[in-house]
PDB file of C-alpha atoms in Angstrom:
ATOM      1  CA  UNK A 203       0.000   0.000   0.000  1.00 49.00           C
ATOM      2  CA  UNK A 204       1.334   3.274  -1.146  1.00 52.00           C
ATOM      3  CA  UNK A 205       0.853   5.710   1.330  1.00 59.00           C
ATOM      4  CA  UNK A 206       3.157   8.748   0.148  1.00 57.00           C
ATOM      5  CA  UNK A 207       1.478  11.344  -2.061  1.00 57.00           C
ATOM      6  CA  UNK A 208       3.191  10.879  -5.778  1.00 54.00           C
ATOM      7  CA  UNK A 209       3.634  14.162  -7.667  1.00 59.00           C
ATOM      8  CA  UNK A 210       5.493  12.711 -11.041  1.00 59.00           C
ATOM      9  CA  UNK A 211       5.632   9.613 -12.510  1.00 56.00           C
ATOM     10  CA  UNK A 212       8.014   7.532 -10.895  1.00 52.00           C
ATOM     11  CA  UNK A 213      10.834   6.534 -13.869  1.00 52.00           C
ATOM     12  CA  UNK A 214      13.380   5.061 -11.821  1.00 52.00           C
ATOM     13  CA  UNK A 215      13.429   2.384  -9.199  1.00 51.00           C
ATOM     14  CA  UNK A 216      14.107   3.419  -5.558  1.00 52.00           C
ATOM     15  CA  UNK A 217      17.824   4.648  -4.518  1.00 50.00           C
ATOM     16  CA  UNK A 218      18.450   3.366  -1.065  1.00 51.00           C
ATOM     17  CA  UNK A 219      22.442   3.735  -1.513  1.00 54.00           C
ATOM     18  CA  UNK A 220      24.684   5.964  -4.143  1.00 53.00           C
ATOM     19  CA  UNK A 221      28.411   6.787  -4.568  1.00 54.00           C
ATOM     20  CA  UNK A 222      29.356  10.372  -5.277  1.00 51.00           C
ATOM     21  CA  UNK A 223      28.436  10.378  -8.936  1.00 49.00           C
ATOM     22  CA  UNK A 224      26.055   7.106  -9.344  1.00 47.00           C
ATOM     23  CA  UNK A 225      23.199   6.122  -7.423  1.00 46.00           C
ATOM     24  CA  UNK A 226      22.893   2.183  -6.454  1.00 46.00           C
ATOM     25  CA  UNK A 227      18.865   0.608  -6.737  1.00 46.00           C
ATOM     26  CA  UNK A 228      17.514  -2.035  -5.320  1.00 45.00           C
ATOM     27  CA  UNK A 229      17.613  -3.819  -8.873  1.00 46.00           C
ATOM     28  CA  UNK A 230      21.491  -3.368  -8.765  1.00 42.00           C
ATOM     29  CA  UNK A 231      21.822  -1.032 -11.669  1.00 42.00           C
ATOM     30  CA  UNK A 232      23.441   2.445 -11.274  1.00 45.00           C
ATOM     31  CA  UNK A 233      22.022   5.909 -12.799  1.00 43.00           C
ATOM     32  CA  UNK A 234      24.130   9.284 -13.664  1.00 43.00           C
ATOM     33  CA  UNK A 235      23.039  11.367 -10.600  1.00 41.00           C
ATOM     34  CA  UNK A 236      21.775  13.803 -13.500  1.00 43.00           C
ATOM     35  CA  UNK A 237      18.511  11.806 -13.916  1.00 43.00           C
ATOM     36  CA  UNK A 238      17.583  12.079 -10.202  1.00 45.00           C
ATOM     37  CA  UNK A 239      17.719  15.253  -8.338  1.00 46.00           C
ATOM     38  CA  UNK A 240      15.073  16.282 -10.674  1.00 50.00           C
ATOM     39  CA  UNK A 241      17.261  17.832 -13.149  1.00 51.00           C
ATOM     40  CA  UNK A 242      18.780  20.519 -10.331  1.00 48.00           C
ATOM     41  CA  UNK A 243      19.114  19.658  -6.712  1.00 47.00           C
ATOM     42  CA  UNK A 244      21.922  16.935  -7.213  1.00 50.00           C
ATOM     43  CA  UNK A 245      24.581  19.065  -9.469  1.00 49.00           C
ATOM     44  CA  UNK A 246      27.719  17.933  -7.146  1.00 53.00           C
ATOM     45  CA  UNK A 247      26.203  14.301  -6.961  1.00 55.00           C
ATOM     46  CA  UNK A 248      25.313  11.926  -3.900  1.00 59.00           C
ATOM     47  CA  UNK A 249      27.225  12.712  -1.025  1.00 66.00           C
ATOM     48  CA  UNK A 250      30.263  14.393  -2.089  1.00 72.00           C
ATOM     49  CA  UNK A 251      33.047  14.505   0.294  1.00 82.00           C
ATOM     50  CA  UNK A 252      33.447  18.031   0.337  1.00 84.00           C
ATOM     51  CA  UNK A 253      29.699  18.345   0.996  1.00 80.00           C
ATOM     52  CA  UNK A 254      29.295  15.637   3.181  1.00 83.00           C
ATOM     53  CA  UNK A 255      31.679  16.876   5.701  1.00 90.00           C
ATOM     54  CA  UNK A 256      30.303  20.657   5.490  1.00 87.00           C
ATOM     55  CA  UNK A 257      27.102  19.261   6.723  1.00 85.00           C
ATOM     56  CA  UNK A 258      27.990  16.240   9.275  1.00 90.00           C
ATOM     57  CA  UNK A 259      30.482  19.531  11.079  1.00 92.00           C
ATOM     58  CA  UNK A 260      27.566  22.010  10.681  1.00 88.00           C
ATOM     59  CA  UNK A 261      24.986  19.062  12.038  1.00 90.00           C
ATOM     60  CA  UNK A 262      26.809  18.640  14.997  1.00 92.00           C
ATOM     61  CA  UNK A 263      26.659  22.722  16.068  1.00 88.00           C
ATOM     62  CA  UNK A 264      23.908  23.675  14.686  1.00 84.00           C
ATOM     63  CA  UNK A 265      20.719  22.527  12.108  1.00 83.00           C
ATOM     64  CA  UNK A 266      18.835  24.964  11.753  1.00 81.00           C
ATOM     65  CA  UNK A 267      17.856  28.805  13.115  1.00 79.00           C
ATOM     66  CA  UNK A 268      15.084  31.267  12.769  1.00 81.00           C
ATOM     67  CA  UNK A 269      15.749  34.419  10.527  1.00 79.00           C
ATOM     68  CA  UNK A 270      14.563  35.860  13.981  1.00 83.00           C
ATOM     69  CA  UNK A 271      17.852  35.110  15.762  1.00 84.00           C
ATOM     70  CA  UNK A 272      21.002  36.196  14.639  1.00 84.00           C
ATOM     71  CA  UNK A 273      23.312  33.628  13.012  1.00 83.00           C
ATOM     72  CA  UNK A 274      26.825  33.581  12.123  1.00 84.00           C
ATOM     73  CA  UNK A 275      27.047  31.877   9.019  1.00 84.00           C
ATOM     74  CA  UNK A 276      25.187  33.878   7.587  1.00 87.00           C
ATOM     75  CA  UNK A 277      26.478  37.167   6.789  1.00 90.00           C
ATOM     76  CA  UNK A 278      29.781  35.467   5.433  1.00 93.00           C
ATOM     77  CA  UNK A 279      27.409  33.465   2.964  1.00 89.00           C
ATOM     78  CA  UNK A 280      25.469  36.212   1.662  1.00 92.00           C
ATOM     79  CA  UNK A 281      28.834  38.602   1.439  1.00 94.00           C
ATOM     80  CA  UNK A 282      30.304  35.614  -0.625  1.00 94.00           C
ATOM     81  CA  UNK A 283      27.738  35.014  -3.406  1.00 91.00           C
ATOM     82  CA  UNK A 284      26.178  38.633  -3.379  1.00 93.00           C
ATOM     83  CA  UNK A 285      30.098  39.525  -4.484  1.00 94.00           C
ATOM     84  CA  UNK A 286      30.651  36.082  -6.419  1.00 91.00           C
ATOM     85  CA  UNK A 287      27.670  37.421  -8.370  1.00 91.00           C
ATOM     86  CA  UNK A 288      27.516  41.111  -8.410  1.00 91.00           C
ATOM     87  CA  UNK A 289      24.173  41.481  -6.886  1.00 92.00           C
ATOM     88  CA  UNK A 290      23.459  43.886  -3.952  1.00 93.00           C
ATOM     89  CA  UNK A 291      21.469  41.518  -1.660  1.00 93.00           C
ATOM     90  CA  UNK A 292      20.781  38.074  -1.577  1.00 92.00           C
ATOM     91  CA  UNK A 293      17.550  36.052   0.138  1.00 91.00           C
ATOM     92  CA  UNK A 294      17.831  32.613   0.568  1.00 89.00           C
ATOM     93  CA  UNK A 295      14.323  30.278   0.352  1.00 88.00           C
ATOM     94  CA  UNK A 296      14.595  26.867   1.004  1.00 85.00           C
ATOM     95  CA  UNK A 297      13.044  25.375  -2.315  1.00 85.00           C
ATOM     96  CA  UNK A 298      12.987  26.528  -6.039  1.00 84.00           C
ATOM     97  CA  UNK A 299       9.625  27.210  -5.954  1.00 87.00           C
ATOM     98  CA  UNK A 300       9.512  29.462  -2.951  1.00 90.00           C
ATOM     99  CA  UNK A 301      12.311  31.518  -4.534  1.00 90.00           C
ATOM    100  CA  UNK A 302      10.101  32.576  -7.345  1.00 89.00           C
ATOM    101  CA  UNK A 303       7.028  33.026  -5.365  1.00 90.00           C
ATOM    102  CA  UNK A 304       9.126  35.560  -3.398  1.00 91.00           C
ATOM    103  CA  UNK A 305      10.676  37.002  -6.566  1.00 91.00           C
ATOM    104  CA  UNK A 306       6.278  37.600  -7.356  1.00 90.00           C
ATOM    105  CA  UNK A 307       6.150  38.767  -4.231  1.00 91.00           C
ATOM    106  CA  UNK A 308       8.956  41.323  -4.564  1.00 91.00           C
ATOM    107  CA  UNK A 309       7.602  42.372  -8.290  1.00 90.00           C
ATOM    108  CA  UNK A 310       4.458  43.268  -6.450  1.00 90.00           C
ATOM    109  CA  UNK A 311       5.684  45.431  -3.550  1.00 92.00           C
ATOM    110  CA  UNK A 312       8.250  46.824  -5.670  1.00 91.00           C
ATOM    111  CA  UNK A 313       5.505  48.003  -8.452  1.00 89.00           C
ATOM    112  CA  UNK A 314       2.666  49.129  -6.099  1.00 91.00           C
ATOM    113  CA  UNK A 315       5.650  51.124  -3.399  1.00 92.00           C
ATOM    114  CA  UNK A 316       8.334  52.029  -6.342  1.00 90.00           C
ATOM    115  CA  UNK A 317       6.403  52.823  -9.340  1.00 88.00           C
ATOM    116  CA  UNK A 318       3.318  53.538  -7.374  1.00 89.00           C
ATOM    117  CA  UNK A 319       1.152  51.076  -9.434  1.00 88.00           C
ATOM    118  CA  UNK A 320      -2.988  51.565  -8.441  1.00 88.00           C
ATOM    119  CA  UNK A 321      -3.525  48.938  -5.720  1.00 90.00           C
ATOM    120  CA  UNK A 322      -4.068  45.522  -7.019  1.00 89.00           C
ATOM    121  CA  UNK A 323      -3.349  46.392 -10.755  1.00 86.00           C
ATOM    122  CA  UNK A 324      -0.026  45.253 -10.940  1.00 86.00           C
ATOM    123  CA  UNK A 325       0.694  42.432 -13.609  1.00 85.00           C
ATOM    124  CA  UNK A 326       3.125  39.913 -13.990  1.00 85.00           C
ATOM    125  CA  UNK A 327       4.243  38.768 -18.135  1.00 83.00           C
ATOM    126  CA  UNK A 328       5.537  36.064 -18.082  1.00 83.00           C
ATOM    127  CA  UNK A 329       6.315  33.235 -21.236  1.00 78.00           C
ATOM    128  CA  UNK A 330       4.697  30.319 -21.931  1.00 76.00           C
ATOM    129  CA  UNK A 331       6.408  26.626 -22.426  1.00 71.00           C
ATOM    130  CA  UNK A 332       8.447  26.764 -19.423  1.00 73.00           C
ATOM    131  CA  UNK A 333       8.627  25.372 -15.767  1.00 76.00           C
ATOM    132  CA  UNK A 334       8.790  27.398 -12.601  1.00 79.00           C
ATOM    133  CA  UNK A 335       7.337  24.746 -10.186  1.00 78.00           C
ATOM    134  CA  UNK A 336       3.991  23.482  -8.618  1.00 82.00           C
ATOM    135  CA  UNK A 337       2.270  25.949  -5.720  1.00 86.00           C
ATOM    136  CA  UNK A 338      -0.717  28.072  -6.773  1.00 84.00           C
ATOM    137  CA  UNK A 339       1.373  31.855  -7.321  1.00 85.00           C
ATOM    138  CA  UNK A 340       3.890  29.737 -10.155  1.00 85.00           C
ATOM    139  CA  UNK A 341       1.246  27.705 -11.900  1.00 84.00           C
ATOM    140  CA  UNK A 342      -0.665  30.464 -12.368  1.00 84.00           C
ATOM    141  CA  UNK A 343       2.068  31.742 -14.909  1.00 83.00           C
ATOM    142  CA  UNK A 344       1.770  28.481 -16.604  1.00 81.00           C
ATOM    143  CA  UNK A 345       0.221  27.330 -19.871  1.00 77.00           C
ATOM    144  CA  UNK A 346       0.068  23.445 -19.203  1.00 78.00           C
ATOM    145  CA  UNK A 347      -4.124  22.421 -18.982  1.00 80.00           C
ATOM    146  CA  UNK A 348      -2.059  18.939 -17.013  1.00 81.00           C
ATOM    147  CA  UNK A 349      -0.283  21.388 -14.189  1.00 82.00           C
ATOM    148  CA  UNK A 350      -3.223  23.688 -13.696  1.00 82.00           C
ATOM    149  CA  UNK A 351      -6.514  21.712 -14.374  1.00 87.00           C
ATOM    150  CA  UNK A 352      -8.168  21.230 -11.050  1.00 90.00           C
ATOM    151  CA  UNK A 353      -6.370  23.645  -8.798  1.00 87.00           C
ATOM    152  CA  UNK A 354      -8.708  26.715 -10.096  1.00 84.00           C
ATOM    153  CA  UNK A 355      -9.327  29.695  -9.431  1.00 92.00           C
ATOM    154  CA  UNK A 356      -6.041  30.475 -10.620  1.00 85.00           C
ATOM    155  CA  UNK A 357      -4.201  33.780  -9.447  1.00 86.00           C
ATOM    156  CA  UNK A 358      -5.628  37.025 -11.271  1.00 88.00           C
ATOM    157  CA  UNK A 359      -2.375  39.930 -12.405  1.00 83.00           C
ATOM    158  CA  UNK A 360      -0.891  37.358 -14.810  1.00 80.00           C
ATOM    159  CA  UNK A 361      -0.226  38.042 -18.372  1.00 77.00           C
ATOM    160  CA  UNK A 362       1.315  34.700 -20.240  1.00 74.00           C
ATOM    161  CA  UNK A 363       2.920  35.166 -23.685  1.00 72.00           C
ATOM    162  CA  UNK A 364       3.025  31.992 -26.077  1.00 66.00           C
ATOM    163  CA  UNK A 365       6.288  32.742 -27.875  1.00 61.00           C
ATOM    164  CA  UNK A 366       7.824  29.825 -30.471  1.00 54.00           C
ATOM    165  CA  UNK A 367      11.276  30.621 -29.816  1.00 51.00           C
ATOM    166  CA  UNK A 368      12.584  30.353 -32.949  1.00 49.00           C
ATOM    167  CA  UNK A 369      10.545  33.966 -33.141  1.00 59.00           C
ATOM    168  CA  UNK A 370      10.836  34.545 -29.908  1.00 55.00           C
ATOM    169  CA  UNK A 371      12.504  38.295 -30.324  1.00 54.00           C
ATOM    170  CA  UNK A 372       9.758  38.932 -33.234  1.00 61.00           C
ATOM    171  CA  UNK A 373       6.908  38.387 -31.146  1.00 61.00           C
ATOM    172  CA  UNK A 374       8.456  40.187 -28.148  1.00 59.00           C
ATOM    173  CA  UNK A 375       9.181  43.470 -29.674  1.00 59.00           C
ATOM    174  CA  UNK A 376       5.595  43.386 -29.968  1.00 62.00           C
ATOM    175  CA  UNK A 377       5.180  44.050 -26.476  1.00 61.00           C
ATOM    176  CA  UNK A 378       7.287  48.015 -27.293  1.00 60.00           C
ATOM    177  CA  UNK A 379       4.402  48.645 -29.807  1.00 57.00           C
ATOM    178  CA  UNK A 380       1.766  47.435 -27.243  1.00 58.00           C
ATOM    179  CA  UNK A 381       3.100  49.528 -24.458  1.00 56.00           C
ATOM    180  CA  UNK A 382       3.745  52.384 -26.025  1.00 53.00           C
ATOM    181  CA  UNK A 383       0.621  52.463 -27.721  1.00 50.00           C
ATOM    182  CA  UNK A 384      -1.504  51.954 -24.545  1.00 50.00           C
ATOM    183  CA  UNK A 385      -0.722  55.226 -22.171  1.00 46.00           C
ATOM    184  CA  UNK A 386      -2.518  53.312 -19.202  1.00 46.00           C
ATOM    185  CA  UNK A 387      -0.741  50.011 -19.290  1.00 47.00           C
ATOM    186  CA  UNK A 388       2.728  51.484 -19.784  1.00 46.00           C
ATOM    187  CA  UNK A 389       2.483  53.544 -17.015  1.00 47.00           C
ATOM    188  CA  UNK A 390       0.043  52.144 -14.314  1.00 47.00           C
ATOM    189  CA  UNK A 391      -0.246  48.184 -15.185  1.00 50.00           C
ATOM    190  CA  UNK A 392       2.846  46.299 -16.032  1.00 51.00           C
ATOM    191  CA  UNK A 393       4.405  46.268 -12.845  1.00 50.00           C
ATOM    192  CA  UNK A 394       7.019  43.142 -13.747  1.00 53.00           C
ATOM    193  CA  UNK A 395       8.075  41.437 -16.818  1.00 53.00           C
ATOM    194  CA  UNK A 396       9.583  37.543 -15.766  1.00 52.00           C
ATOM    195  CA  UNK A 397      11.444  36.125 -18.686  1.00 48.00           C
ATOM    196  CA  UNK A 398      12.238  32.879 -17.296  1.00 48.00           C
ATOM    197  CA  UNK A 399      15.311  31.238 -19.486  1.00 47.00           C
ATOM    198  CA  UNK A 400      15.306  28.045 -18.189  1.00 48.00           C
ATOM    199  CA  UNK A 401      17.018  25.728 -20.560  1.00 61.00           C
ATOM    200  CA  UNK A 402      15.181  26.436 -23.894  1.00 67.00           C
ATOM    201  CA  UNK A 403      18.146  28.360 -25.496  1.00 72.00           C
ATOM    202  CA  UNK A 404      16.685  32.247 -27.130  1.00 73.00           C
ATOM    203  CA  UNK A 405      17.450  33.893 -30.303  1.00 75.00           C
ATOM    204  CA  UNK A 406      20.213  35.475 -30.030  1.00 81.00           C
ATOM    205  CA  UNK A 407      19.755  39.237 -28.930  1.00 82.00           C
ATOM    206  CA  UNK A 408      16.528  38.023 -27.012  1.00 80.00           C
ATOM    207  CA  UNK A 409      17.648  39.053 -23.936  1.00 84.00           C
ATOM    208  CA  UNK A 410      18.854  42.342 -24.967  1.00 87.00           C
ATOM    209  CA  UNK A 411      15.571  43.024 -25.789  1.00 84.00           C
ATOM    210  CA  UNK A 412      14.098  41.821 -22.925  1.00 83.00           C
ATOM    211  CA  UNK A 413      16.643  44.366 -20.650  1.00 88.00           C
ATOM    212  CA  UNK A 414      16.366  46.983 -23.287  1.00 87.00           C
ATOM    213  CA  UNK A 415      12.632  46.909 -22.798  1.00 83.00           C
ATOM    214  CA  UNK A 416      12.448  46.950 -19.040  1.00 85.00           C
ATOM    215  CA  UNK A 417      14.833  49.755 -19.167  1.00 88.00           C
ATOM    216  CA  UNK A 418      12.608  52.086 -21.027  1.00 84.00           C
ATOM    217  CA  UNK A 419       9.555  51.606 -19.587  1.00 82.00           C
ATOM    218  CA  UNK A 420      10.260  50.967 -15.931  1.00 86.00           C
ATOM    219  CA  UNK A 421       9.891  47.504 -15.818  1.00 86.00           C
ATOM    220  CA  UNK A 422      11.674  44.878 -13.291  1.00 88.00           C
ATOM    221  CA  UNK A 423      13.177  41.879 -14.984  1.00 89.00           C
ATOM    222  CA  UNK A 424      13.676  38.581 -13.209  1.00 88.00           C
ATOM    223  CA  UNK A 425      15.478  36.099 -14.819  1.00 88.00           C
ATOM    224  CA  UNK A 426      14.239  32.159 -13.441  1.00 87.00           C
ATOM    225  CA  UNK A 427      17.992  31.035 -13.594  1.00 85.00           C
ATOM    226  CA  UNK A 428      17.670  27.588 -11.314  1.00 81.00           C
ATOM    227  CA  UNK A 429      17.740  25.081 -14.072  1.00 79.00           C
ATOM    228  CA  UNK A 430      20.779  27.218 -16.023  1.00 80.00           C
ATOM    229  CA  UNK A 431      22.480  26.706 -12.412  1.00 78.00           C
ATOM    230  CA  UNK A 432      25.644  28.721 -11.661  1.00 82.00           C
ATOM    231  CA  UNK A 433      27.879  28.230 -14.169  1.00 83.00           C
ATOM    232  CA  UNK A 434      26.319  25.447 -15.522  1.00 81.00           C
ATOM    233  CA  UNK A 435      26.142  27.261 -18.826  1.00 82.00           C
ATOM    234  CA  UNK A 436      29.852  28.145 -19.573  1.00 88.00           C
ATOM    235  CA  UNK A 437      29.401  31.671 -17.489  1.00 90.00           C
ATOM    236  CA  UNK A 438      28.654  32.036 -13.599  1.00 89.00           C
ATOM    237  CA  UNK A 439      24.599  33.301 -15.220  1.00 89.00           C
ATOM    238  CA  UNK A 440      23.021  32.529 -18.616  1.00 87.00           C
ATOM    239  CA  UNK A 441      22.485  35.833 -19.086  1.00 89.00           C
ATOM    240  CA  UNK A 442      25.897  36.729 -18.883  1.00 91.00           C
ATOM    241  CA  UNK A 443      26.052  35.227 -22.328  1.00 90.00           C
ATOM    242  CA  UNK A 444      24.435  38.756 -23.448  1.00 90.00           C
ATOM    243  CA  UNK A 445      26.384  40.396 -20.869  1.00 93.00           C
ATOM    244  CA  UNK A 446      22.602  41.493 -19.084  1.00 91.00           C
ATOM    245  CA  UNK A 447      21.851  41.980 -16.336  1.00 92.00           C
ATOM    246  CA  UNK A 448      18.640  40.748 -14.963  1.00 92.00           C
ATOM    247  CA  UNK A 449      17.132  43.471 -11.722  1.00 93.00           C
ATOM    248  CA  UNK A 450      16.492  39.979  -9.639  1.00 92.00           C
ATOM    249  CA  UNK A 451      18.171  36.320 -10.518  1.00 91.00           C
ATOM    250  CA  UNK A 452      16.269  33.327  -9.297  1.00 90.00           C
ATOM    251  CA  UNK A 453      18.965  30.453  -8.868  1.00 83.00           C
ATOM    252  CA  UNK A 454      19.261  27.248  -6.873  1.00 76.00           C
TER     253      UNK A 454
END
């Protein structure tokens, strides 16, 4: 009797032991650590030493601390990675998902406080074809009837864009003629413009765009960077392939 709620289809048979790059089944056969951390959480593979060791020291002082109380890891962490990455701040969530609900989150405070967006008109655009994660705020960016149908009413203040990549820049420079053309939505709606990479690779000069856009009209770009990893695309960001710079990176 199962008892555990399934989310996906289960592909692979159960993985009571690994070794730092394979993971041992029951059946005796060994998978790439690649096909089970679903695509992102196991990048350094099962247990590495280096990893292992971090967390059996930090285990044995301390687990785990509320933002409430003061802790000294902390600061060194955030100093590290905000300067590893050139960013001004950092926030650490605890899943994907939660770091992109709190990137909405931030869109919305930052377009109803900043830009002084009417209250409750702010919008997030967002593309179609990609994958964010499964809580209420993310699949309401989504286009996929299988990850929404059921869980309705979905959020209201999202704006979803199909765009065929291979026209990808096309279709978005339609969104320059739209805003200009519309005096209310460029300057009271659009509060945040996601353009979520992922691993679907643009058009070249896509991203430009994208920045170029956001620049002119006052837009926030976030950039969903957790599948692209850090440096798992030849450069510490993807976008750092078009030498942008997104105003918030989502990464895991």
């Amino acid at each position: 009797m199962t008892v555990a709620v399934l989310t996906i289809a289960v592909a692979a048979p159960p993985s009571p032991s690994s070794s730092p790059c394979f993971s041992s089944s029951s059946s005796l056969c060994s998978h790439r650590y690649i096909c089970e951390g679903i695509i992102i959480n196991l990048v350094v593979g099962h247990y590495h030493p280096k990893i292992l060791k971090a967390l059996t020291e930090q285990a044995e002082k301390l687990t785990l601390r509320s933002r409430a109380f003061y802790n000294d890891r902390f600061p060194p962490f955030a100093e590290h990675l905000t300067s590893m990455l050139g960013y001004d701040m950092v926030l650490p969530m605890n899943t994907g998902a939660e770091g992109v609900e709190t990137a909405l989150k931030l869109a919305r405070k930052w377009g109803y406080e900043k830009k002084r967006i009417p209250k409750d008109e702010a919008i997030i655009v967002s593309c179609c074809g990609y994958f964010h994660g499964r809580t209420l705020a993310v699949i309401s960016m989504s286009c996929d009837n299988e990850a929404t149908r059921g869980f309705g009413p979905l959020l209201p203040g999202h704006l979803k864009v199909i765009l065929v990549m291979q026209k990808a820049l096309k279709e978005f420079l339609k969104w320059e003629i739209l805003v200009a053309s519309s005096n209310s939505l460029a300057k009271k709606k659009i509060g945040v413009l996601i353009d979520f990479i992922l691993v679907i690779i643009p058009l070249n000069g896509y991203l430009k765009a994208v920045r170029d856009l956001c620049t002119r009209y006052n837009v926030l770009m976030i950039a969903d960077e957790i599948q692209t990893g850090l440096a798992r695309t030849g450069k510490m960001l993807a976008c750092d392939w078009e030498e942008v710079r997104p105003d918030v990176v989502v990464r895991k």
